[in-house]
Short mmCIF file of C-alpha atoms in Angstrom, two decimals:
data_model
loop_
_atom_site.label_atom_id
_atom_site.label_comp_id
_atom_site.label_asym_id
_atom_site.label_seq_id
_atom_site.Cartn_x
_atom_site.Cartn_y
_atom_site.Cartn_z
CA MET G 965 4.73 3.52 -14.04
CA ASN G 966 5.18 7.47 -13.07
CA GLY G 967 9.07 7.93 -14.04
CA LYS G 968 9.54 8.88 -17.47
CA PRO G 969 11.86 5.97 -19.21
CA PRO G 970 14.87 7.54 -21.03
CA TYR G 971 13.66 6.78 -24.62
CA ALA G 972 10.36 8.62 -23.85
CA SER G 973 9.99 11.64 -26.33
CA VAL G 974 6.73 13.01 -24.59
CA PRO G 975 6.94 16.31 -22.66
CA GLU G 976 6.26 15.83 -19.05
CA GLU G 977 2.08 16.73 -18.25
CA LYS G 978 1.41 19.88 -17.17
CA PRO G 979 -1.51 20.75 -14.77
CA GLY G 980 -4.43 21.88 -16.07
CA ALA G 981 -3.32 21.19 -19.65
CA CYS G 982 -6.33 21.25 -22.02
CA ASN G 983 -7.49 20.00 -25.32
CA ALA G 984 -5.18 16.94 -25.16
CA LYS G 985 -6.76 15.44 -27.94
CA SER G 986 -5.07 17.74 -30.23
CA ASP G 987 -1.35 17.41 -29.04
CA PRO G 988 0.35 14.92 -31.46
CA ALA G 989 2.73 13.92 -29.05
CA ASP G 990 -0.15 12.79 -26.29
CA ALA G 991 0.31 8.64 -26.92
CA GLY G 992 -1.76 8.30 -23.90
CA ALA G 993 -4.65 9.85 -25.86
CA THR G 994 -3.81 8.62 -28.86
CA PHE G 995 -3.47 5.00 -28.30
CA VAL G 996 -5.62 4.31 -25.04
CA LEU G 997 -7.98 6.66 -25.19
CA GLN G 998 -9.17 6.62 -28.93
CA SER G 999 -12.18 8.15 -29.76
CA LYS G 1000 -13.70 5.86 -31.95
CA GLY G 1001 -16.58 4.89 -29.76
CA THR G 1002 -20.54 4.96 -30.06
CA TRP G 1003 -22.96 6.06 -27.21
CA TYR G 1004 -23.67 2.22 -27.05
CA HIS G 1005 -19.85 1.24 -26.35
CA ALA G 1006 -19.74 4.08 -23.82
CA GLY G 1007 -22.79 2.52 -22.17
CA PHE G 1008 -21.04 -0.82 -22.26
CA HIS G 1009 -17.89 1.08 -20.58
CA LEU G 1010 -19.98 3.03 -18.03
CA THR G 1011 -22.07 -0.16 -17.02
CA THR G 1012 -18.83 -2.30 -16.38
CA ALA G 1013 -17.28 0.39 -14.20
CA ILE G 1014 -20.73 0.96 -11.86
CA VAL G 1015 -22.77 -2.46 -12.03
CA GLY G 1016 -20.52 -4.97 -10.79
CA PRO G 1017 -20.50 -7.89 -7.74
CA THR G 1018 -20.95 -4.89 -5.33
CA VAL G 1019 -24.49 -5.05 -6.22
CA LEU G 1020 -24.77 -8.27 -3.88
CA THR G 1021 -24.10 -5.90 -0.72
CA LEU G 1022 -26.90 -3.95 -1.62
CA PRO G 1023 -29.42 -6.11 0.95
CA TYR G 1024 -26.72 -5.65 3.56
CA ALA G 1025 -26.76 -2.19 3.08
CA LEU G 1026 -30.53 -2.16 3.49
CA ARG G 1027 -30.40 -3.97 6.50
CA GLY G 1028 -28.34 -1.21 8.37
CA MET G 1029 -31.57 1.28 7.36
CA GLY G 1030 -34.56 -1.27 7.10
CA TRP G 1031 -36.97 -1.06 4.43
CA ALA G 1032 -38.37 2.38 4.32
CA LEU G 1033 -35.23 4.57 4.74
CA GLY G 1034 -33.23 1.78 2.70
CA LEU G 1035 -35.33 2.21 -0.34
CA THR G 1036 -35.88 5.98 0.03
CA SER G 1037 -31.78 6.30 0.39
CA LEU G 1038 -31.26 4.08 -2.53
CA THR G 1039 -33.41 5.94 -4.76
CA VAL G 1040 -32.00 9.33 -3.59
CA VAL G 1041 -28.41 8.15 -4.41
CA PHE G 1042 -29.82 6.50 -7.79
CA PHE G 1043 -31.02 10.03 -8.93
CA VAL G 1044 -28.46 11.90 -7.61
CA THR G 1045 -25.50 9.88 -8.99
CA TYR G 1046 -27.92 9.94 -12.27
CA TYR G 1047 -28.02 13.84 -11.87
CA ASN G 1048 -24.04 14.36 -11.15
CA TYR G 1049 -23.13 12.23 -14.02
CA ALA G 1050 -25.30 14.16 -16.55
CA LEU G 1051 -23.64 17.34 -15.18
CA MET G 1052 -20.23 16.05 -15.51
CA SER G 1053 -21.04 15.48 -19.20
CA LYS G 1054 -22.84 18.84 -19.86
CA VAL G 1055 -19.30 20.21 -18.59
CA LEU G 1056 -17.42 18.48 -20.72
CA ASP G 1057 -19.60 19.30 -23.24
CA HIS G 1058 -19.42 23.05 -22.56
CA CYS G 1059 -15.74 23.00 -22.30
CA GLU G 1060 -15.28 21.29 -25.88
CA SER G 1061 -17.62 23.80 -27.34
CA HIS G 1062 -15.14 26.45 -26.16
CA GLY G 1063 -12.03 24.87 -27.65
CA ARG G 1064 -10.98 22.78 -24.59
CA ARG G 1065 -11.58 19.71 -24.85
CA HIS G 1066 -10.64 17.46 -21.97
CA ILE G 1067 -10.22 13.85 -21.91
CA ARG G 1068 -9.11 13.41 -18.37
CA PHE G 1069 -10.37 14.40 -15.44
CA ARG G 1070 -7.55 15.61 -13.68
CA GLU G 1071 -7.24 17.72 -16.68
CA LEU G 1072 -10.93 19.36 -16.38
CA ALA G 1073 -10.48 19.89 -12.70
CA ALA G 1074 -7.25 21.56 -13.13
CA ASP G 1075 -8.47 23.84 -15.88
CA ILE G 1076 -11.69 24.86 -14.55
CA LEU G 1077 -10.77 25.18 -10.72
CA GLY G 1078 -7.31 26.99 -11.88
CA SER G 1079 -4.98 24.99 -8.93
CA GLY G 1080 -2.21 22.87 -9.93
CA TRP G 1081 -2.61 21.02 -6.43
CA MET G 1082 -6.22 20.06 -7.94
CA PHE G 1083 -4.52 18.25 -10.55
CA TYR G 1084 -2.39 16.20 -8.15
CA PHE G 1085 -5.21 15.50 -6.23
CA VAL G 1086 -7.65 14.31 -8.62
CA VAL G 1087 -4.81 11.86 -10.49
CA THR G 1088 -3.59 10.67 -7.09
CA VAL G 1089 -7.05 9.70 -5.89
CA GLN G 1090 -8.23 8.44 -9.07
CA ALA G 1091 -5.00 6.27 -9.56
CA THR G 1092 -5.54 4.80 -5.96
CA ILE G 1093 -9.56 4.13 -6.74
CA ASN G 1094 -8.62 2.42 -9.94
CA THR G 1095 -5.55 0.54 -8.73
CA GLY G 1096 -7.33 -0.69 -5.42
CA VAL G 1097 -10.20 -1.90 -7.61
CA SER G 1098 -8.10 -3.86 -9.76
CA ILE G 1099 -6.23 -5.74 -7.15
CA GLY G 1100 -10.03 -6.19 -5.32
CA SER G 1101 -11.00 -7.37 -8.48
CA ILE G 1102 -8.53 -10.33 -8.80
CA LEU G 1103 -8.76 -11.01 -5.24
CA LEU G 1104 -12.16 -11.51 -5.69
CA ALA G 1105 -11.92 -13.37 -8.81
CA GLY G 1106 -9.62 -15.82 -7.13
CA ASP G 1107 -11.63 -16.23 -4.30
CA CYS G 1108 -14.41 -17.59 -7.02
CA LEU G 1109 -12.15 -19.65 -8.29
CA GLN G 1110 -11.22 -21.18 -4.80
CA ILE G 1111 -15.07 -21.58 -4.27
CA MET G 1112 -15.19 -23.79 -6.95
CA TYR G 1113 -12.35 -25.71 -6.68
CA SER G 1114 -12.78 -26.17 -2.91
CA GLU G 1115 -16.58 -27.73 -3.99
CA LEU G 1116 -15.17 -29.94 -6.30
CA TYR G 1117 -11.76 -30.96 -4.33
CA PRO G 1118 -12.66 -30.16 -0.91
CA ASP G 1119 -9.28 -31.49 0.46
CA GLY G 1120 -7.49 -30.44 -2.38
CA PRO G 1121 -4.03 -28.90 -2.09
CA LEU G 1122 -3.96 -25.64 -3.96
CA LYS G 1123 -4.38 -22.17 -2.09
CA LEU G 1124 -6.04 -18.54 -2.72
CA TYR G 1125 -2.71 -17.78 -4.15
CA HIS G 1126 -2.75 -20.30 -6.82
CA PHE G 1127 -6.17 -19.05 -8.27
CA ILE G 1128 -4.66 -15.55 -7.68
CA ILE G 1129 -1.96 -16.56 -9.80
CA ILE G 1130 -4.01 -17.90 -12.52
CA VAL G 1131 -6.13 -14.89 -13.06
CA THR G 1132 -3.28 -12.43 -12.94
CA VAL G 1133 -2.00 -14.44 -15.88
CA VAL G 1134 -5.19 -14.11 -17.79
CA LEU G 1135 -5.17 -10.32 -16.97
CA ILE G 1136 -1.89 -9.92 -18.34
CA LEU G 1137 -2.97 -11.43 -21.14
CA LEU G 1138 -6.11 -9.65 -21.80
CA SER G 1139 -4.31 -6.18 -20.92
CA GLN G 1140 -2.69 -5.95 -24.19
CA LEU G 1141 -5.45 -4.98 -25.72
CA PRO G 1142 -4.30 -1.74 -26.57
CA SER G 1143 -7.18 0.93 -25.84
CA PHE G 1144 -10.18 1.35 -24.00
CA HIS G 1145 -12.42 0.96 -27.07
CA SER G 1146 -11.16 -2.28 -27.50
CA LEU G 1147 -12.75 -3.55 -24.52
CA ARG G 1148 -16.28 -2.53 -26.22
CA HIS G 1149 -17.17 -6.41 -26.92
CA ILE G 1150 -15.84 -7.50 -23.31
CA ASN G 1151 -17.87 -4.79 -21.74
CA LEU G 1152 -21.05 -6.12 -24.04
CA ALA G 1153 -20.64 -9.59 -22.44
CA SER G 1154 -19.87 -7.56 -19.00
CA LEU G 1155 -23.15 -6.37 -19.25
CA LEU G 1156 -24.58 -9.63 -19.94
CA LEU G 1157 -23.08 -11.13 -17.17
CA CYS G 1158 -24.26 -8.64 -14.46
CA LEU G 1159 -27.66 -9.29 -15.72
CA GLY G 1160 -27.00 -12.89 -15.51
CA TYR G 1161 -25.91 -13.27 -12.08
CA THR G 1162 -28.33 -10.91 -10.96
CA LEU G 1163 -31.28 -12.60 -12.10
CA LEU G 1164 -29.74 -15.88 -10.82
CA VAL G 1165 -29.41 -14.30 -7.47
CA VAL G 1166 -32.66 -12.64 -7.17
CA VAL G 1167 -34.47 -16.48 -8.32
CA GLY G 1168 -31.92 -17.78 -5.67
CA CYS G 1169 -33.40 -15.65 -2.93
CA PHE G 1170 -37.13 -15.87 -3.69
CA ARG G 1171 -36.68 -19.53 -3.28
CA ALA G 1172 -34.85 -19.42 0.07
CA GLY G 1173 -37.37 -17.27 1.23
CA ALA G 1174 -40.27 -19.60 -0.06
CA LEU G 1175 -38.55 -22.27 1.90
CA LYS G 1176 -40.85 -24.29 4.64
CA ASP G 1177 -37.58 -24.56 6.66
CA ALA G 1178 -36.68 -21.04 5.36
CA PRO G 1179 -34.69 -18.85 7.73
CA ARG G 1180 -36.80 -16.24 10.03
CA LYS G 1181 -37.34 -12.94 8.67
CA ASP G 1182 -36.52 -9.99 11.00
CA TYR G 1183 -36.33 -6.73 10.06
CA SER G 1184 -35.98 -5.13 13.19
CA LEU G 1185 -32.81 -2.57 13.47
CA SER G 1186 -30.49 -2.14 16.30
CA SER G 1187 -31.99 -0.94 19.88
CA SER G 1188 -29.02 1.56 20.28
CA LYS G 1189 -29.76 4.90 18.88
CA TYR G 1190 -25.95 5.45 18.42
CA ASP G 1191 -25.63 1.82 16.59
CA ARG G 1192 -28.75 2.63 14.24
CA ALA G 1193 -27.02 5.75 13.06
CA LEU G 1194 -23.77 4.60 12.77
CA ASN G 1195 -25.32 1.64 10.72
CA ALA G 1196 -27.39 4.23 8.95
CA PHE G 1197 -24.49 6.39 7.76
CA SER G 1198 -22.38 3.40 7.00
CA SER G 1199 -25.12 1.62 4.53
CA ILE G 1200 -25.46 5.31 2.77
CA ALA G 1201 -21.63 5.05 2.18
CA ILE G 1202 -21.81 1.48 0.87
CA LEU G 1203 -24.85 2.77 -1.83
CA ALA G 1204 -22.42 5.74 -2.62
CA SER G 1205 -19.67 3.88 -3.23
CA VAL G 1206 -21.74 1.06 -5.28
CA PHE G 1207 -22.96 3.85 -7.77
CA GLY G 1208 -19.30 5.39 -7.90
CA ASN G 1209 -16.98 4.77 -10.83
CA GLY G 1210 -14.43 7.99 -10.85
CA ILE G 1211 -13.72 7.77 -14.48
CA LEU G 1212 -16.62 9.36 -16.36
CA PRO G 1213 -14.12 11.67 -18.84
CA GLU G 1214 -12.07 8.92 -19.67
CA ILE G 1215 -15.23 7.08 -20.94
CA GLN G 1216 -16.67 10.43 -22.49
CA ALA G 1217 -13.16 10.35 -24.18
CA THR G 1218 -13.78 6.93 -26.07
CA LEU G 1219 -16.54 8.81 -28.11
CA ALA G 1220 -16.13 9.65 -31.46
CA PRO G 1221 -16.51 13.51 -31.77
CA PRO G 1222 -18.51 15.29 -31.78
CA ALA G 1223 -19.80 13.90 -28.12
CA ALA G 1224 -21.81 16.30 -27.60
CA GLY G 1225 -25.37 14.36 -26.01
CA LYS G 1226 -23.95 11.03 -26.62
CA MET G 1227 -23.01 10.47 -23.22
CA ALA G 1228 -26.83 11.73 -22.14
CA LYS G 1229 -27.64 8.51 -24.15
CA ALA G 1230 -24.72 6.09 -23.05
CA LEU G 1231 -25.96 6.78 -19.03
CA ARG G 1232 -29.96 6.01 -20.05
CA LEU G 1233 -28.72 2.59 -21.08
CA CYS G 1234 -26.39 2.10 -17.89
CA TYR G 1235 -29.32 3.13 -15.58
CA LEU G 1236 -31.63 0.95 -16.83
CA VAL G 1237 -29.36 -1.81 -16.14
CA ILE G 1238 -28.99 -0.37 -12.84
CA PHE G 1239 -32.52 -0.05 -11.96
CA PHE G 1240 -33.09 -3.56 -12.87
CA THR G 1241 -29.93 -5.12 -10.99
CA PHE G 1242 -29.86 -2.77 -7.85
CA TYR G 1243 -33.48 -2.92 -7.04
CA SER G 1244 -34.30 -6.79 -8.02
CA ALA G 1245 -31.10 -7.72 -5.90
CA ALA G 1246 -31.62 -5.54 -3.13
CA ILE G 1247 -35.27 -6.42 -2.34
CA SER G 1248 -35.21 -10.04 -2.64
CA GLY G 1249 -32.19 -10.62 -0.56
CA TYR G 1250 -33.09 -8.48 1.97
CA TRP G 1251 -36.55 -9.99 1.83
CA ALA G 1252 -35.06 -13.54 1.92
CA PHE G 1253 -32.98 -12.89 4.94
CA GLY G 1254 -33.88 -9.85 6.64
CA SER G 1255 -31.42 -8.65 9.59
CA GLN G 1256 -29.37 -11.79 8.99
CA VAL G 1257 -28.14 -10.93 5.41
CA SER G 1258 -24.47 -11.30 4.68
CA SER G 1259 -22.31 -8.46 3.37
CA ASN G 1260 -22.38 -10.79 0.18
CA VAL G 1261 -25.80 -12.33 -0.50
CA LEU G 1262 -24.39 -15.21 -2.14
CA GLU G 1263 -22.79 -16.26 1.15
CA SER G 1264 -26.41 -16.13 2.64
CA LEU G 1265 -27.66 -18.37 0.12
CA MET G 1266 -24.31 -20.76 0.60
CA PRO G 1267 -24.11 -20.66 4.36
CA ASP G 1268 -21.24 -22.20 5.96
CA SER G 1269 -23.20 -24.86 7.93
CA GLY G 1270 -26.17 -26.76 6.64
CA PRO G 1271 -27.48 -26.98 3.15
CA SER G 1272 -27.50 -24.52 0.59
CA LEU G 1273 -30.14 -22.50 0.28
CA ALA G 1274 -30.46 -22.71 -3.52
CA PRO G 1275 -29.72 -25.17 -6.24
CA THR G 1276 -26.03 -26.04 -6.96
CA TRP G 1277 -26.13 -25.23 -10.20
CA LEU G 1278 -27.53 -21.87 -9.92
CA LEU G 1279 -25.10 -20.49 -7.44
CA GLY G 1280 -22.18 -22.42 -9.44
CA LEU G 1281 -23.55 -20.63 -12.52
CA ALA G 1282 -23.78 -17.51 -10.77
CA VAL G 1283 -20.42 -17.48 -9.46
CA VAL G 1284 -19.06 -18.11 -12.82
CA PHE G 1285 -20.84 -14.89 -14.12
CA VAL G 1286 -19.16 -13.07 -11.35
CA LEU G 1287 -15.55 -14.15 -11.63
CA LEU G 1288 -16.05 -13.37 -15.55
CA GLN G 1289 -17.32 -10.34 -14.79
CA LEU G 1290 -14.49 -9.25 -12.83
CA LEU G 1291 -11.69 -9.62 -15.31
CA ALA G 1292 -13.79 -6.83 -17.39
CA ILE G 1293 -13.98 -4.82 -14.31
CA GLY G 1294 -9.99 -5.26 -13.93
CA LEU G 1295 -9.45 -4.40 -17.13
CA VAL G 1296 -11.79 -1.13 -17.38
CA TYR G 1297 -10.08 0.22 -14.25
CA SER G 1298 -6.56 -0.51 -15.23
CA GLN G 1299 -7.07 2.08 -18.31
CA VAL G 1300 -6.26 5.16 -16.22
CA ALA G 1301 -2.75 3.48 -14.89
CA TYR G 1302 -1.98 2.56 -18.82
CA GLU G 1303 -3.00 6.13 -20.19
CA ILE G 1304 -0.54 7.16 -17.49
CA MET G 1305 2.39 5.05 -18.43
CA GLU G 1306 1.97 5.12 -22.00
CA LYS G 1307 1.68 8.89 -22.07
CA ASN G 1308 5.08 8.89 -20.64
CA SER G 1309 6.59 5.98 -22.47
CA ALA G 1310 4.95 5.61 -25.92
CA ASP G 1311 5.99 7.65 -29.13
CA SER G 1312 2.64 8.59 -30.75
CA THR G 1313 4.44 9.31 -34.16
CA GLN G 1314 5.01 5.65 -34.45
CA GLY G 1315 2.41 2.85 -34.80
CA MET G 1316 0.50 2.05 -32.16
CA PHE G 1317 1.88 -2.10 -32.91
CA SER G 1318 5.36 -1.25 -33.78
CA LYS G 1319 8.07 -2.72 -31.79
CA ARG G 1320 8.92 1.01 -30.20
CA ASN G 1321 5.54 0.88 -29.03
CA LEU G 1322 4.69 -2.73 -28.29
CA ILE G 1323 7.63 -3.83 -25.84
CA PRO G 1324 7.14 -1.26 -23.42
CA ARG G 1325 3.52 -1.75 -23.46
CA ILE G 1326 3.95 -5.21 -22.93
CA ILE G 1327 6.50 -4.99 -19.90
CA LEU G 1328 4.76 -2.05 -18.40
CA ARG G 1329 1.39 -3.41 -18.19
CA THR G 1330 2.46 -6.94 -17.37
CA LEU G 1331 4.31 -5.51 -14.07
CA TYR G 1332 1.31 -3.50 -13.43
CA MET G 1333 -0.59 -6.54 -13.20
CA ILE G 1334 1.64 -8.58 -11.60
CA PHE G 1335 1.99 -5.68 -8.68
CA CYS G 1336 -1.98 -6.01 -8.68
CA GLY G 1337 -1.78 -9.47 -8.45
CA PHE G 1338 1.25 -9.77 -5.79
CA MET G 1339 -0.98 -7.26 -3.71
CA ALA G 1340 -4.39 -9.05 -3.79
CA ALA G 1341 -2.50 -12.07 -2.65
CA MET G 1342 -0.32 -10.60 0.14
CA LEU G 1343 -3.23 -8.66 1.54
CA PRO G 1344 -6.49 -11.13 1.66
CA PHE G 1345 -8.11 -8.42 3.86
CA PHE G 1346 -8.02 -5.98 1.10
CA GLY G 1347 -11.64 -5.35 0.87
CA ASP G 1348 -11.45 -3.39 4.35
CA ILE G 1349 -8.77 -1.35 2.93
CA VAL G 1350 -10.83 -0.59 -0.31
CA ALA G 1351 -13.90 0.38 1.73
CA VAL G 1352 -11.82 3.48 3.59
CA VAL G 1353 -10.34 4.15 0.11
CA VAL G 1354 -13.92 4.10 -1.68
CA ALA G 1355 -15.40 6.54 1.07
CA ILE G 1356 -12.50 8.83 0.61
CA GLY G 1357 -12.29 8.59 -2.98
CA PHE G 1358 -15.53 8.04 -4.84
CA ILE G 1359 -17.51 10.90 -2.55
CA PRO G 1360 -15.15 13.52 -3.81
CA LEU G 1361 -15.04 12.19 -7.62
CA ASP G 1362 -18.58 11.18 -7.92
CA PHE G 1363 -20.63 13.09 -5.48
CA ILE G 1364 -18.67 16.84 -5.20
CA LEU G 1365 -16.91 17.60 -7.66
CA PRO G 1366 -19.00 17.29 -10.85
CA LEU G 1367 -21.12 19.60 -8.95
CA LEU G 1368 -18.43 22.10 -8.20
CA LEU G 1369 -16.93 22.04 -11.65
CA TYR G 1370 -20.31 22.65 -13.05
CA ASN G 1371 -21.33 25.46 -10.63
CA MET G 1372 -17.85 26.87 -11.42
CA GLU G 1373 -17.87 26.23 -15.23
CA ILE G 1374 -21.63 26.88 -16.42
CA ARG G 1375 -22.17 29.25 -13.44
CA PRO G 1376 -25.74 28.89 -12.92
CA SER G 1377 -27.08 32.26 -10.97
CA ARG G 1378 -27.13 31.97 -7.38
CA GLY G 1379 -30.83 32.52 -7.28
CA LYS G 1380 -31.75 29.39 -9.51
CA PRO G 1381 -32.27 26.31 -7.26
CA ILE G 1382 -30.00 24.46 -9.24
CA TYR G 1383 -26.94 26.50 -7.52
CA TRP G 1384 -28.60 25.78 -3.99
CA MET G 1385 -29.48 22.08 -4.92
CA ASN G 1386 -25.52 21.52 -6.22
CA LEU G 1387 -24.23 23.11 -2.86
CA SER G 1388 -26.81 21.16 -0.75
CA ILE G 1389 -25.65 17.74 -2.20
CA MET G 1390 -21.98 18.47 -1.70
CA VAL G 1391 -22.32 19.51 2.13
CA ILE G 1392 -24.39 16.29 2.51
CA PHE G 1393 -22.34 13.71 0.97
CA THR G 1394 -19.33 15.61 2.37
CA ILE G 1395 -20.60 14.54 5.70
CA VAL G 1396 -21.57 10.93 4.42
CA GLY G 1397 -17.93 10.70 3.08
CA ILE G 1398 -16.78 11.81 6.43
CA ILE G 1399 -18.91 9.25 8.35
CA GLY G 1400 -18.35 6.64 6.08
CA ALA G 1401 -14.28 6.94 6.24
CA VAL G 1402 -14.54 6.59 9.94
CA SER G 1403 -17.17 3.74 9.93
CA SER G 1404 -14.71 1.83 7.51
CA VAL G 1405 -11.72 2.77 9.45
CA ARG G 1406 -13.15 1.11 12.36
CA LYS G 1407 -14.50 -1.73 10.48
CA LEU G 1408 -10.61 -2.14 9.74
CA VAL G 1409 -9.47 -2.02 13.08
CA ILE G 1410 -11.85 -4.66 14.28
CA ASP G 1411 -10.82 -6.97 11.80
CA ALA G 1412 -7.27 -6.36 12.30
CA ASN G 1413 -6.84 -9.20 14.66
CA GLN G 1414 -7.91 -11.35 11.60
CA PHE G 1415 -5.29 -10.22 8.94
CA LYS G 1416 -2.80 -12.23 8.14
CA LEU G 1417 -0.32 -12.12 4.83
CA PHE G 1418 -0.89 -14.52 2.44
CA SER G 1419 -3.95 -16.07 4.04
CA ASN G 1420 -5.85 -18.73 2.55
CA ASN G 1421 -9.30 -16.65 3.27
CA VAL G 1422 -10.73 -13.67 2.03
CA ILE G 1423 -11.75 -11.40 5.22
CA ASP G 1424 -15.31 -10.81 4.95
#
């Protein structure tokens, strides 16, 4: 994927390269990161990158902090991430106004911070996150199919890896859509799907909590101060990861120039969806199940023992919506890998669908998806690994670098509050990232005795 095939005529990518859009030999920019979209297309992409089935973990995040601290933390992260993404967009606009249009996170960071190692740091972290999310999407989509299958055929012969193969084949076909912009209709559907399953889960939670024999609502926290502190930091790390995306520059690159100001509208659209889905899911799920809520609130509605706490049709429809949105998420987070591959394999002087470019695209994207599918089947405990990667990756990319880039590029005076606010956020979330990584590694170690290659069950 990172190697350059013998037939490639594209020069090696150099750290800090800027204004890649003007380079006619940059096939990654020409084909994958086409600048044709409107602000609402960018809003669809951004919503798919942020609002996914991880919204169903929010009641569990509140469980670690309680009502007051939980909702306060959710609100703080809501505004901090909006603020960070808005600053990142301003930095991109500022660079473009000075003749340095950046369409890749790695090039933006290397240009402003002026170091080759930053280029490789960002591309490594970004590629790891994106591949991890793609693998996780395939795994969870396969798990959704298995849940539906086991309900219809409790003693059926199909295993988890069979469903992972099915999902992988579907994604191989969908991955042949040539550009990020070509996903706009799929990502609109993704936006509607996340609204749909969130509404279904909220209705299910309120119904479950109102039952006469509803589970006892206990909102108490651990009696141990150490456990309470660790749980609180773990919950904050969950919130930070749920709001993360790490590909905002690539999404802004899909906007038709001039891009200035358009991303602000896309962010408002995205955060309107976030407000509805995140708060409603978090409040309803924690209200219904309290400290007994599972890490995925759907599991609380479908307990292993006893009847389901919501109608079967509602739960089934929610699972179908989650499954379909996971396909869109897998496609979005594959775009950086495709852009890197085509930058080094395609010839931009020939047509996007010419044989010269079409055959390598089909082969490379198919191999990439097969790799992701194989890893998902082999490591059904991948969620624990992704938690570590997310803590280490999303925090730097979404909570630290945007503010650092703003202070370095826009250069606000040290006498202005914005400079010190940016610095404070960077310090706080560096600490959160470190503690979140420690907590994630701890859970990985605790769950290690359950790990089994090619297992038929996803480790929670």
